[in-house]
PDB file of C-alpha atoms in Angstrom:
ATOM      1  CA  MET A 313      -1.868  -7.769  24.963  1.00 86.00           C
ATOM      2  CA  ILE A 314       0.096  -4.737  23.792  1.00 91.00           C
ATOM      3  CA  GLU A 315       2.456  -7.014  21.854  1.00 93.00           C
ATOM      4  CA  PHE A 316      -0.482  -8.841  20.255  1.00 95.00           C
ATOM      5  CA  TRP A 317      -2.175  -5.680  19.021  1.00 95.00           C
ATOM      6  CA  THR A 318       1.101  -4.176  17.850  1.00 95.00           C
ATOM      7  CA  ALA A 319       1.803  -7.281  15.777  1.00 95.00           C
ATOM      8  CA  THR A 320      -1.784  -7.349  14.484  1.00 95.00           C
ATOM      9  CA  LEU A 321      -1.588  -3.688  13.495  1.00 95.00           C
ATOM     10  CA  ALA A 322       1.657  -4.351  11.616  1.00 95.00           C
ATOM     11  CA  LEU A 323       0.051  -7.352   9.860  1.00 95.00           C
ATOM     12  CA  THR A 324      -3.060  -5.450   8.725  1.00 96.00           C
ATOM     13  CA  LEU A 325      -0.940  -2.533   7.539  1.00 95.00           C
ATOM     14  CA  VAL A 326       1.463  -4.632   5.494  1.00 95.00           C
ATOM     15  CA  LEU A 327      -1.422  -6.661   4.015  1.00 95.00           C
ATOM     16  CA  TYR A 328      -3.172  -3.463   2.980  1.00 95.00           C
ATOM     17  CA  VAL A 329      -0.045  -1.989   1.403  1.00 95.00           C
ATOM     18  CA  ILE A 330       0.667  -5.128  -0.628  1.00 95.00           C
ATOM     19  CA  LEU A 331      -2.873  -6.202  -1.545  1.00 94.00           C
ATOM     20  CA  ASP A 332      -4.441  -2.829  -2.224  1.00 93.00           C
ATOM     21  CA  GLY A 333      -1.060  -1.643  -3.486  1.00 94.00           C
ATOM     22  CA  PHE A 334      -1.065  -3.870  -6.531  1.00 95.00           C
ATOM     23  CA  ASP A 335      -4.622  -2.989  -7.543  1.00 92.00           C
ATOM     24  CA  LEU A 336      -3.886   0.725  -7.062  1.00 96.00           C
ATOM     25  CA  GLY A 337      -0.836   0.095  -9.239  1.00 96.00           C
ATOM     26  CA  VAL A 338      -3.032  -1.488 -11.889  1.00 96.00           C
ATOM     27  CA  GLY A 339      -5.226   1.623 -11.703  1.00 95.00           C
ATOM     28  CA  ILE A 340      -2.219   3.886 -12.243  1.00 96.00           C
ATOM     29  CA  LEU A 341      -1.064   1.823 -15.227  1.00 96.00           C
ATOM     30  CA  PHE A 342      -4.651   1.779 -16.537  1.00 94.00           C
ATOM     31  CA  GLY A 343      -4.227   5.430 -17.495  1.00 89.00           C
ATOM     32  CA  THR A 344      -1.190   4.713 -19.672  1.00 89.00           C
ATOM     33  CA  THR A 345      -3.170   3.019 -22.449  1.00 86.00           C
ATOM     34  CA  ARG A 346      -6.298   3.723 -24.485  1.00 86.00           C
ATOM     35  CA  ASN A 347      -6.607   0.186 -25.832  1.00 86.00           C
ATOM     36  CA  GLU A 348     -10.044  -1.039 -24.708  1.00 85.00           C
ATOM     37  CA  ASP A 349      -9.076  -4.718 -24.806  1.00 87.00           C
ATOM     38  CA  ILE A 350      -6.011  -4.136 -22.632  1.00 90.00           C
ATOM     39  CA  GLN A 351      -7.982  -1.948 -20.221  1.00 89.00           C
ATOM     40  CA  ARG A 352     -10.701  -4.561 -19.899  1.00 89.00           C
ATOM     41  CA  GLN A 353      -8.161  -7.289 -19.227  1.00 91.00           C
ATOM     42  CA  MET A 354      -6.520  -5.092 -16.589  1.00 93.00           C
ATOM     43  CA  LEU A 355      -9.841  -4.748 -14.802  1.00 92.00           C
ATOM     44  CA  ASN A 356     -10.538  -8.467 -15.184  1.00 90.00           C
ATOM     45  CA  SER A 357      -7.313  -9.248 -13.328  1.00 91.00           C
ATOM     46  CA  ILE A 358      -8.444  -7.443 -10.171  1.00 92.00           C
ATOM     47  CA  SER A 359     -12.265  -7.457 -10.356  1.00 89.00           C
ATOM     48  CA  PRO A 360     -12.801 -10.456  -8.010  1.00 88.00           C
ATOM     49  CA  ILE A 361     -10.627  -9.093  -5.228  1.00 89.00           C
ATOM     50  CA  TRP A 362     -10.020  -5.319  -5.467  1.00 87.00           C
ATOM     51  CA  ASP A 363     -12.778  -4.148  -3.085  1.00 83.00           C
ATOM     52  CA  GLY A 364     -11.931  -6.809  -0.499  1.00 86.00           C
ATOM     53  CA  ASN A 365      -8.350  -5.541  -0.373  1.00 90.00           C
ATOM     54  CA  GLU A 366      -9.536  -2.298   1.198  1.00 89.00           C
ATOM     55  CA  THR A 367     -10.885  -4.277   4.156  1.00 91.00           C
ATOM     56  CA  TRP A 368      -7.378  -4.200   5.585  1.00 93.00           C
ATOM     57  CA  LEU A 369      -7.396  -0.393   5.624  1.00 93.00           C
ATOM     58  CA  VAL A 370     -10.613  -0.474   7.648  1.00 93.00           C
ATOM     59  CA  LEU A 371      -9.115  -2.997  10.069  1.00 94.00           C
ATOM     60  CA  THR A 372      -5.947  -0.893  10.436  1.00 95.00           C
ATOM     61  CA  ALA A 373      -7.998   2.189  11.320  1.00 94.00           C
ATOM     62  CA  SER A 374     -10.185   0.154  13.696  1.00 94.00           C
ATOM     63  CA  ILE A 375      -7.173  -1.222  15.579  1.00 95.00           C
ATOM     64  CA  LEU A 376      -5.679   2.261  15.883  1.00 94.00           C
ATOM     65  CA  PHE A 377      -8.996   3.597  17.210  1.00 94.00           C
ATOM     66  CA  GLY A 378      -9.479   0.842  19.779  1.00 93.00           C
ATOM     67  CA  ALA A 379      -5.971  -0.232  20.770  1.00 94.00           C
ATOM     68  CA  PHE A 380      -3.903   2.919  20.195  1.00 95.00           C
ATOM     69  CA  PRO A 381      -6.289   5.885  20.582  1.00 94.00           C
ATOM     70  CA  VAL A 382      -3.486   8.412  21.161  1.00 93.00           C
ATOM     71  CA  VAL A 383      -1.980   7.562  17.774  1.00 94.00           C
ATOM     72  CA  TYR A 384      -5.408   7.552  16.110  1.00 94.00           C
ATOM     73  CA  SER A 385      -6.173  11.012  17.457  1.00 93.00           C
ATOM     74  CA  LEU A 386      -2.773  12.448  16.548  1.00 94.00           C
ATOM     75  CA  VAL A 387      -2.680  10.969  13.036  1.00 94.00           C
ATOM     76  CA  LEU A 388      -6.236  12.118  12.320  1.00 92.00           C
ATOM     77  CA  SER A 389      -5.418  15.651  13.473  1.00 93.00           C
ATOM     78  CA  ALA A 390      -2.160  15.798  11.497  1.00 93.00           C
ATOM     79  CA  PHE A 391      -3.579  14.334   8.296  1.00 95.00           C
ATOM     80  CA  TYR A 392      -7.142  15.612   8.008  1.00 93.00           C
ATOM     81  CA  LEU A 393      -6.632  16.894   4.469  1.00 94.00           C
ATOM     82  CA  PRO A 394      -4.730  13.884   3.080  1.00 94.00           C
ATOM     83  CA  ILE A 395      -7.217  11.494   4.708  1.00 95.00           C
ATOM     84  CA  ILE A 396     -10.111  13.338   3.058  1.00 95.00           C
ATOM     85  CA  LEU A 397      -8.262  13.203  -0.270  1.00 95.00           C
ATOM     86  CA  LEU A 398      -7.554   9.494   0.227  1.00 95.00           C
ATOM     87  CA  LEU A 399     -11.173   8.613   0.997  1.00 94.00           C
ATOM     88  CA  ALA A 400     -12.492  10.771  -1.859  1.00 95.00           C
ATOM     89  CA  ALA A 401     -10.029   9.152  -4.277  1.00 95.00           C
ATOM     90  CA  LEU A 402     -10.930   5.612  -3.155  1.00 93.00           C
ATOM     91  CA  ILE A 403     -14.665   6.358  -3.379  1.00 93.00           C
ATOM     92  CA  PHE A 404     -14.458   7.952  -6.822  1.00 91.00           C
ATOM     93  CA  ARG A 405     -12.160   5.157  -7.980  1.00 92.00           C
ATOM     94  CA  GLY A 406     -14.707   2.559  -6.900  1.00 90.00           C
ATOM     95  CA  ILE A 407     -17.575   4.402  -8.581  1.00 91.00           C
ATOM     96  CA  ALA A 408     -15.582   4.738 -11.799  1.00 90.00           C
ATOM     97  CA  PHE A 409     -14.708   1.023 -11.733  1.00 88.00           C
ATOM     98  CA  GLU A 410     -18.388   0.078 -11.647  1.00 85.00           C
ATOM     99  CA  PHE A 411     -19.803   2.788 -13.921  1.00 87.00           C
ATOM    100  CA  ARG A 412     -17.383   2.568 -16.851  1.00 85.00           C
ATOM    101  CA  GLU A 413     -18.807  -0.789 -17.938  1.00 81.00           C
ATOM    102  CA  LYS A 414     -22.298   0.667 -18.114  1.00 81.00           C
ATOM    103  CA  SER A 415     -21.355   3.927 -19.779  1.00 76.00           C
ATOM    104  CA  ARG A 416     -21.054   4.407 -23.522  1.00 75.00           C
ATOM    105  CA  ASN A 417     -20.745   8.116 -24.219  1.00 78.00           C
ATOM    106  CA  LYS A 418     -18.878   9.089 -21.032  1.00 78.00           C
ATOM    107  CA  ARG A 419     -16.566   6.115 -20.602  1.00 83.00           C
ATOM    108  CA  TRP A 420     -13.527   8.408 -20.927  1.00 85.00           C
ATOM    109  CA  LEU A 421     -14.699  10.235 -17.792  1.00 88.00           C
ATOM    110  CA  TRP A 422     -14.866   7.052 -15.714  1.00 91.00           C
ATOM    111  CA  ASP A 423     -11.544   5.855 -17.129  1.00 91.00           C
ATOM    112  CA  ALA A 424      -9.914   9.117 -16.048  1.00 91.00           C
ATOM    113  CA  GLY A 425     -11.616   8.917 -12.652  1.00 91.00           C
ATOM    114  CA  TYR A 426     -10.412   5.386 -12.068  1.00 93.00           C
ATOM    115  CA  SER A 427      -6.813   6.172 -12.985  1.00 94.00           C
ATOM    116  CA  ILE A 428      -6.626   9.563 -11.260  1.00 95.00           C
ATOM    117  CA  GLY A 429      -8.310   8.158  -8.135  1.00 95.00           C
ATOM    118  CA  SER A 430      -5.692   5.399  -7.980  1.00 96.00           C
ATOM    119  CA  LEU A 431      -2.867   7.911  -8.471  1.00 96.00           C
ATOM    120  CA  VAL A 432      -4.139  10.351  -5.827  1.00 96.00           C
ATOM    121  CA  ALA A 433      -4.754   7.596  -3.261  1.00 96.00           C
ATOM    122  CA  SER A 434      -1.246   6.238  -3.800  1.00 97.00           C
ATOM    123  CA  PHE A 435       0.426   9.640  -3.644  1.00 97.00           C
ATOM    124  CA  VAL A 436      -1.375  10.667  -0.464  1.00 96.00           C
ATOM    125  CA  GLN A 437      -0.373   7.450   1.311  1.00 96.00           C
ATOM    126  CA  GLY A 438       3.269   7.925   0.369  1.00 96.00           C
ATOM    127  CA  ALA A 439       3.270  11.595   1.355  1.00 96.00           C
ATOM    128  CA  ALA A 440       1.807  10.692   4.751  1.00 95.00           C
ATOM    129  CA  VAL A 441       4.547   8.128   5.316  1.00 95.00           C
ATOM    130  CA  GLY A 442       7.169  10.726   4.406  1.00 95.00           C
ATOM    131  CA  ALA A 443       5.640  13.210   6.874  1.00 95.00           C
ATOM    132  CA  ILE A 444       5.639  10.574   9.632  1.00 94.00           C
ATOM    133  CA  ILE A 445       9.320   9.817   8.968  1.00 92.00           C
ATOM    134  CA  GLU A 446      10.118  13.525   9.299  1.00 92.00           C
ATOM    135  CA  GLY A 447       8.133  13.613  12.535  1.00 90.00           C
ATOM    136  CA  ILE A 448       4.661  14.752  13.583  1.00 93.00           C
ATOM    137  CA  PRO A 449       4.880  17.860  15.783  1.00 92.00           C
ATOM    138  CA  ASN A 450       2.998  17.246  19.009  1.00 92.00           C
ATOM    139  CA  ALA A 451       2.960  18.082  22.682  1.00 89.00           C
ATOM    140  CA  ALA A 452       1.936  15.172  24.924  1.00 82.00           C
ATOM    141  CA  GLY A 453      -0.005  13.616  22.044  1.00 85.00           C
ATOM    142  CA  ARG A 454      -1.718  16.819  20.907  1.00 90.00           C
ATOM    143  CA  PHE A 455      -0.972  17.924  17.349  1.00 92.00           C
ATOM    144  CA  THR A 456       0.841  21.262  17.233  1.00 92.00           C
ATOM    145  CA  GLY A 457       1.501  21.544  13.502  1.00 89.00           C
ATOM    146  CA  THR A 458      -0.406  23.141  10.626  1.00 91.00           C
ATOM    147  CA  ALA A 459      -2.934  21.833   8.125  1.00 90.00           C
ATOM    148  CA  PHE A 460      -0.339  21.689   5.334  1.00 92.00           C
ATOM    149  CA  GLY A 461       2.599  20.674   7.494  1.00 91.00           C
ATOM    150  CA  TRP A 462       2.513  17.210   5.970  1.00 93.00           C
ATOM    151  CA  LEU A 463       3.331  18.640   2.527  1.00 94.00           C
ATOM    152  CA  THR A 464       7.116  19.001   2.291  1.00 95.00           C
ATOM    153  CA  PRO A 465       9.683  18.253  -0.437  1.00 95.00           C
ATOM    154  CA  PHE A 466      10.556  14.994   1.319  1.00 96.00           C
ATOM    155  CA  SER A 467       6.924  13.905   1.693  1.00 96.00           C
ATOM    156  CA  VAL A 468       6.213  14.765  -1.963  1.00 96.00           C
ATOM    157  CA  LEU A 469       9.201  12.626  -2.948  1.00 96.00           C
ATOM    158  CA  CYS A 470       7.822   9.758  -0.845  1.00 96.00           C
ATOM    159  CA  GLY A 471       4.420  10.205  -2.491  1.00 97.00           C
ATOM    160  CA  VAL A 472       5.960   9.885  -5.942  1.00 97.00           C
ATOM    161  CA  GLY A 473       8.037   6.935  -4.726  1.00 96.00           C
ATOM    162  CA  LEU A 474       4.981   5.034  -3.496  1.00 97.00           C
ATOM    163  CA  CYS A 475       3.213   5.642  -6.813  1.00 97.00           C
ATOM    164  CA  LEU A 476       6.209   4.021  -8.523  1.00 97.00           C
ATOM    165  CA  GLY A 477       6.264   1.191  -5.994  1.00 97.00           C
ATOM    166  CA  TYR A 478       2.559   0.449  -6.422  1.00 97.00           C
ATOM    167  CA  SER A 479       3.026   0.601 -10.198  1.00 97.00           C
ATOM    168  CA  LEU A 480       5.770  -2.023  -9.878  1.00 97.00           C
ATOM    169  CA  LEU A 481       3.438  -4.238  -7.865  1.00 97.00           C
ATOM    170  CA  GLY A 482       0.680  -3.627 -10.414  1.00 96.00           C
ATOM    171  CA  ALA A 483       2.887  -4.472 -13.401  1.00 96.00           C
ATOM    172  CA  GLY A 484       4.060  -7.634 -11.655  1.00 96.00           C
ATOM    173  CA  TRP A 485       0.448  -8.590 -10.968  1.00 96.00           C
ATOM    174  CA  LEU A 486      -0.525  -8.040 -14.616  1.00 95.00           C
ATOM    175  CA  VAL A 487       2.319 -10.300 -15.758  1.00 95.00           C
ATOM    176  CA  LYS A 488       1.284 -12.920 -13.223  1.00 94.00           C
ATOM    177  CA  LYS A 489      -2.429 -12.820 -14.094  1.00 93.00           C
ATOM    178  CA  SER A 490      -2.611 -11.993 -17.820  1.00 92.00           C
ATOM    179  CA  GLU A 491      -1.758 -13.403 -21.209  1.00 89.00           C
ATOM    180  CA  GLY A 492      -0.889 -12.102 -24.645  1.00 89.00           C
ATOM    181  CA  LEU A 493      -0.392  -8.393 -25.299  1.00 91.00           C
ATOM    182  CA  LEU A 494      -1.054  -7.275 -21.723  1.00 92.00           C
ATOM    183  CA  ARG A 495       1.482  -9.748 -20.347  1.00 93.00           C
ATOM    184  CA  ASP A 496       4.063  -8.519 -22.867  1.00 93.00           C
ATOM    185  CA  THR A 497       3.252  -4.912 -21.946  1.00 93.00           C
ATOM    186  CA  GLY A 498       3.813  -5.735 -18.287  1.00 93.00           C
ATOM    187  CA  TYR A 499       7.200  -7.240 -19.061  1.00 95.00           C
ATOM    188  CA  ARG A 500       8.174  -4.064 -20.929  1.00 94.00           C
ATOM    189  CA  LEU A 501       7.015  -1.784 -18.130  1.00 95.00           C
ATOM    190  CA  ILE A 502       8.668  -3.559 -15.199  1.00 96.00           C
ATOM    191  CA  PRO A 503      12.327  -2.661 -16.018  1.00 96.00           C
ATOM    192  CA  ARG A 504      11.471   1.033 -16.437  1.00 96.00           C
ATOM    193  CA  ILE A 505       9.435   1.163 -13.238  1.00 97.00           C
ATOM    194  CA  LEU A 506      12.116  -0.740 -11.313  1.00 96.00           C
ATOM    195  CA  ILE A 507      14.712   1.844 -12.379  1.00 96.00           C
ATOM    196  CA  GLY A 508      12.342   4.550 -11.141  1.00 96.00           C
ATOM    197  CA  VAL A 509      11.869   2.797  -7.778  1.00 96.00           C
ATOM    198  CA  LEU A 510      15.613   2.323  -7.264  1.00 95.00           C
ATOM    199  CA  SER A 511      16.242   5.952  -8.231  1.00 96.00           C
ATOM    200  CA  PHE A 512      13.666   7.073  -5.680  1.00 95.00           C
ATOM    201  CA  LEU A 513      15.299   4.966  -2.950  1.00 93.00           C
ATOM    202  CA  ALA A 514      18.713   6.457  -3.742  1.00 94.00           C
ATOM    203  CA  ILE A 515      17.391  10.044  -3.739  1.00 95.00           C
ATOM    204  CA  ALA A 516      15.418   9.455  -0.508  1.00 93.00           C
ATOM    205  CA  PHE A 517      18.531   8.030   1.161  1.00 90.00           C
ATOM    206  CA  VAL A 518      20.636  11.058   0.183  1.00 92.00           C
ATOM    207  CA  MET A 519      17.910  13.482   1.290  1.00 93.00           C
ATOM    208  CA  SER A 520      17.634  11.689   4.641  1.00 89.00           C
ATOM    209  CA  LEU A 521      21.371  12.129   5.172  1.00 87.00           C
ATOM    210  CA  VAL A 522      21.299  15.790   4.161  1.00 90.00           C
ATOM    211  CA  MET A 523      18.279  16.499   6.382  1.00 89.00           C
ATOM    212  CA  GLU A 524      19.894  14.519   9.220  1.00 83.00           C
ATOM    213  CA  LEU A 525      16.680  12.664   9.975  1.00 87.00           C
ATOM    214  CA  GLU A 526      16.577  10.814  13.259  1.00 85.00           C
ATOM    215  CA  VAL A 527      15.849   7.548  11.450  1.00 83.00           C
ATOM    216  CA  MET A 528      19.305   7.659   9.876  1.00 80.00           C
ATOM    217  CA  ARG A 529      20.940   7.855  13.315  1.00 79.00           C
ATOM    218  CA  ARG A 530      19.094   4.681  14.180  1.00 79.00           C
ATOM    219  CA  TRP A 531      20.816   3.004  11.251  1.00 76.00           C
ATOM    220  CA  LEU A 532      24.217   3.953  12.594  1.00 72.00           C
ATOM    221  CA  ASP A 533      23.298   2.698  16.059  1.00 75.00           C
ATOM    222  CA  ARG A 534      21.755  -0.540  14.784  1.00 73.00           C
ATOM    223  CA  PRO A 535      23.885  -2.018  11.988  1.00 72.00           C
ATOM    224  CA  GLY A 536      21.834  -5.201  12.175  1.00 73.00           C
ATOM    225  CA  LEU A 537      19.099  -3.341  10.282  1.00 74.00           C
ATOM    226  CA  ALA A 538      21.110  -4.020   7.112  1.00 77.00           C
ATOM    227  CA  VAL A 539      19.351  -7.397   6.910  1.00 83.00           C
ATOM    228  CA  PHE A 540      16.218  -5.681   5.599  1.00 84.00           C
ATOM    229  CA  PRO A 541      17.902  -3.955   2.623  1.00 86.00           C
ATOM    230  CA  LEU A 542      19.430  -7.354   1.844  1.00 89.00           C
ATOM    231  CA  LEU A 543      15.901  -8.691   1.552  1.00 90.00           C
ATOM    232  CA  GLY A 544      15.212  -5.882  -0.922  1.00 92.00           C
ATOM    233  CA  ILE A 545      18.262  -6.885  -2.952  1.00 93.00           C
ATOM    234  CA  VAL A 546      16.904 -10.431  -3.100  1.00 94.00           C
ATOM    235  CA  GLY A 547      13.604  -8.981  -4.326  1.00 95.00           C
ATOM    236  CA  CYS A 548      15.348  -7.019  -7.094  1.00 95.00           C
ATOM    237  CA  ALA A 549      17.291 -10.125  -8.129  1.00 96.00           C
ATOM    238  CA  LEU A 550      14.048 -12.106  -8.267  1.00 96.00           C
ATOM    239  CA  ILE A 551      12.464  -9.467 -10.499  1.00 96.00           C
ATOM    240  CA  VAL A 552      15.456  -9.371 -12.858  1.00 96.00           C
ATOM    241  CA  GLN A 553      15.664 -13.152 -13.068  1.00 96.00           C
ATOM    242  CA  GLY A 554      11.924 -13.351 -13.673  1.00 95.00           C
ATOM    243  CA  LEU A 555      12.257 -10.913 -16.561  1.00 95.00           C
ATOM    244  CA  ARG A 556      15.098 -12.902 -18.084  1.00 94.00           C
ATOM    245  CA  SER A 557      13.505 -16.334 -17.745  1.00 93.00           C
ATOM    246  CA  ARG A 558       9.912 -15.168 -18.311  1.00 92.00           C
ATOM    247  CA  ARG A 559       8.756 -16.683 -15.006  1.00 93.00           C
ATOM    248  CA  ASP A 560       5.431 -14.888 -14.709  1.00 93.00           C
ATOM    249  CA  GLY A 561       5.135 -15.095 -10.922  1.00 92.00           C
ATOM    250  CA  TRP A 562       8.640 -13.938 -10.055  1.00 96.00           C
ATOM    251  CA  PRO A 563       8.389 -10.169 -10.755  1.00 96.00           C
ATOM    252  CA  PHE A 564       5.376  -9.834  -8.477  1.00 97.00           C
ATOM    253  CA  SER A 565       7.021 -11.897  -5.730  1.00 96.00           C
ATOM    254  CA  GLY A 566      10.156  -9.778  -6.028  1.00 96.00           C
ATOM    255  CA  ALA A 567       8.123  -6.577  -5.755  1.00 97.00           C
ATOM    256  CA  VAL A 568       6.428  -7.939  -2.625  1.00 96.00           C
ATOM    257  CA  LEU A 569       9.864  -8.638  -1.123  1.00 95.00           C
ATOM    258  CA  LEU A 570      10.883  -5.043  -1.877  1.00 95.00           C
ATOM    259  CA  PHE A 571       7.878  -3.746   0.025  1.00 95.00           C
ATOM    260  CA  LEU A 572       8.469  -6.127   2.926  1.00 95.00           C
ATOM    261  CA  SER A 573      12.054  -4.897   3.014  1.00 93.00           C
ATOM    262  CA  ALA A 574      10.983  -1.244   3.173  1.00 92.00           C
ATOM    263  CA  PHE A 575       8.250  -1.929   5.736  1.00 92.00           C
ATOM    264  CA  GLY A 576      10.561  -3.960   7.958  1.00 90.00           C
ATOM    265  CA  THR A 577      13.285  -1.327   7.754  1.00 88.00           C
ATOM    266  CA  LEU A 578      10.972   1.469   8.871  1.00 89.00           C
ATOM    267  CA  ALA A 579       9.183  -0.579  11.530  1.00 89.00           C
ATOM    268  CA  VAL A 580      12.362  -1.751  13.231  1.00 87.00           C
ATOM    269  CA  SER A 581      13.981   1.672  12.875  1.00 87.00           C
ATOM    270  CA  PHE A 582      11.075   3.251  14.760  1.00 89.00           C
ATOM    271  CA  LEU A 583      10.907   0.759  17.648  1.00 85.00           C
ATOM    272  CA  PRO A 584       9.960   1.240  20.453  1.00 89.00           C
ATOM    273  CA  TYR A 585       8.168   4.333  19.114  1.00 91.00           C
ATOM    274  CA  MET A 586       4.819   4.305  17.372  1.00 91.00           C
ATOM    275  CA  ILE A 587       4.997   8.004  16.515  1.00 91.00           C
ATOM    276  CA  PRO A 588       8.687   8.590  15.785  1.00 89.00           C
ATOM    277  CA  PHE A 589      10.345   9.710  17.951  1.00 88.00           C
ATOM    278  CA  THR A 590       7.970  11.061  20.563  1.00 90.00           C
ATOM    279  CA  ILE A 591       5.322   8.488  21.560  1.00 92.00           C
ATOM    280  CA  THR A 592       6.246   4.919  22.438  1.00 93.00           C
ATOM    281  CA  ILE A 593       4.054   1.873  21.959  1.00 93.00           C
ATOM    282  CA  GLU A 594       3.468   1.666  25.729  1.00 93.00           C
ATOM    283  CA  GLN A 595       2.400   5.316  25.877  1.00 92.00           C
ATOM    284  CA  ALA A 596       0.082   4.936  22.894  1.00 93.00           C
ATOM    285  CA  ALA A 597      -1.691   1.770  24.029  1.00 94.00           C
ATOM    286  CA  ALA A 598      -5.193   1.740  25.485  1.00 93.00           C
ATOM    287  CA  PRO A 599      -5.756   0.334  29.019  1.00 92.00           C
ATOM    288  CA  HIS A 600      -5.213  -3.408  29.420  1.00 91.00           C
ATOM    289  CA  SER A 601      -8.946  -3.963  30.015  1.00 90.00           C
ATOM    290  CA  SER A 602      -9.783  -2.390  26.635  1.00 91.00           C
ATOM    291  CA  LEU A 603      -7.150  -4.437  24.825  1.00 93.00           C
ATOM    292  CA  SER A 604      -8.448  -7.637  26.443  1.00 92.00           C
ATOM    293  CA  PHE A 605     -12.062  -6.783  25.580  1.00 91.00           C
ATOM    294  CA  MET A 606     -11.093  -6.254  21.933  1.00 91.00           C
ATOM    295  CA  PHE A 607      -9.145  -9.510  21.875  1.00 91.00           C
ATOM    296  CA  TRP A 608     -12.165 -11.707  22.650  1.00 89.00           C
ATOM    297  CA  GLY A 609     -14.046 -10.294  19.665  1.00 86.00           C
ATOM    298  CA  ALA A 610     -11.848  -8.749  17.008  1.00 87.00           C
ATOM    299  CA  GLY A 611      -8.657 -10.617  17.895  1.00 88.00           C
ATOM    300  CA  LEU A 612     -10.097 -14.092  18.331  1.00 89.00           C
ATOM    301  CA  PHE A 613     -12.753 -14.100  15.590  1.00 91.00           C
ATOM    302  CA  VAL A 614     -12.703 -11.132  13.196  1.00 91.00           C
ATOM    303  CA  MET A 615      -9.005 -11.253  12.282  1.00 93.00           C
ATOM    304  CA  PRO A 616      -8.785 -15.048  11.697  1.00 93.00           C
ATOM    305  CA  LEU A 617     -12.034 -15.076   9.716  1.00 93.00           C
ATOM    306  CA  THR A 618     -10.863 -12.170   7.548  1.00 93.00           C
ATOM    307  CA  LEU A 619      -7.545 -13.904   6.898  1.00 94.00           C
ATOM    308  CA  ILE A 620      -9.286 -17.162   6.003  1.00 95.00           C
ATOM    309  CA  TYR A 621     -11.783 -15.405   3.745  1.00 93.00           C
ATOM    310  CA  THR A 622      -9.002 -13.520   1.937  1.00 93.00           C
ATOM    311  CA  ALA A 623      -6.974 -16.691   1.443  1.00 94.00           C
ATOM    312  CA  ILE A 624     -10.001 -18.551   0.043  1.00 94.00           C
ATOM    313  CA  VAL A 625     -10.852 -15.737  -2.390  1.00 92.00           C
ATOM    314  CA  TYR A 626      -7.308 -15.587  -3.740  1.00 92.00           C
ATOM    315  CA  TRP A 627      -7.208 -19.370  -4.048  1.00 93.00           C
ATOM    316  CA  LEU A 628     -10.541 -19.501  -5.902  1.00 90.00           C
ATOM    317  CA  PHE A 629      -9.457 -16.833  -8.393  1.00 89.00           C
ATOM    318  CA  LYS A 630      -5.916 -18.018  -8.920  1.00 87.00           C
ATOM    319  CA  GLY A 631      -4.680 -18.476 -12.472  1.00 84.00           C
ATOM    320  CA  LYS A 632      -4.786 -16.238 -15.507  1.00 85.00           C
ATOM    321  CA  SER A 633      -7.602 -13.796 -16.246  1.00 77.00           C
ATOM    322  CA  HIS A 634      -9.105 -13.509 -19.723  1.00 68.00           C
ATOM    323  CA  ALA A 635     -10.664 -10.887 -21.941  1.00 60.00           C
ATOM    324  CA  GLY A 636     -14.370 -10.151 -21.675  1.00 57.00           C
ATOM    325  CA  SER A 637     -16.655  -8.406 -19.214  1.00 52.00           C
ATOM    326  CA  TYR A 638     -15.252  -7.981 -15.726  1.00 51.00           C
ATOM    327  CA  HIS A 639     -18.725  -8.203 -14.130  1.00 52.00           C
TER     328      HIS A 639
END
């Protein structure tokens, strides 16, 4: 049961990062233009699916609460402030998405709210990941750090890096889903954002070496981990080839491979720890009876139904979006 819930947690997390990542990326890019037609087409590209993408964040938190309560408690204690910022940003972003269409005199306010909410939510997620990589101070699962301990130069760098990564996903999605001027704009943005993402990865790698992070020692001990960066190289090649041949679906697919590469690298580097490098998966797991009880409800019905529903929605709304109202 522990293996099942660990795999399910990894699945919900990676689905959230990719699916909500591209629509947060669209929100970030939304703030780079004042052209109403382009903005409307951006919103059209994500309007059928953006709110459903956040379902995976709820499922991730639910699995942590039920299956890995030690991790849930520790993460909540360590990241109270960023979690509040994340929820506030997602809420305000959602309100702005709905209200801008109905507003006439204050549309600029909702536009700013939508873009800033997307940027803050992305930054906070990246900063939290950076803080987890550095390590969460704890004693037997009890948080021993400070309220702002998560805010370090390395975590800020990771926050900026995730904003760039989500922007790359968002630009790839716009190319995949749009036509005309917005599609051309996406093609122009992708090379610049890709350079930014690769620069971030290089800087983060050097900083990790200088800081002598434990995760880097894992790399030396496990050379087989190099397979995951190779997947990222394939993703970069797919993006570049998509730009050259104007294959609209390739840049987004390449960006997804980049994220899978990064996620796989971190996940395997941390094993068998869930909180690196202090709490193992076995130590974090709830009792077997609790895991089994959850399986017969959430594991057997909720997860498959959510996956099926998501697949159907994306299939129904496949193809290019068009200008016009996004409601």
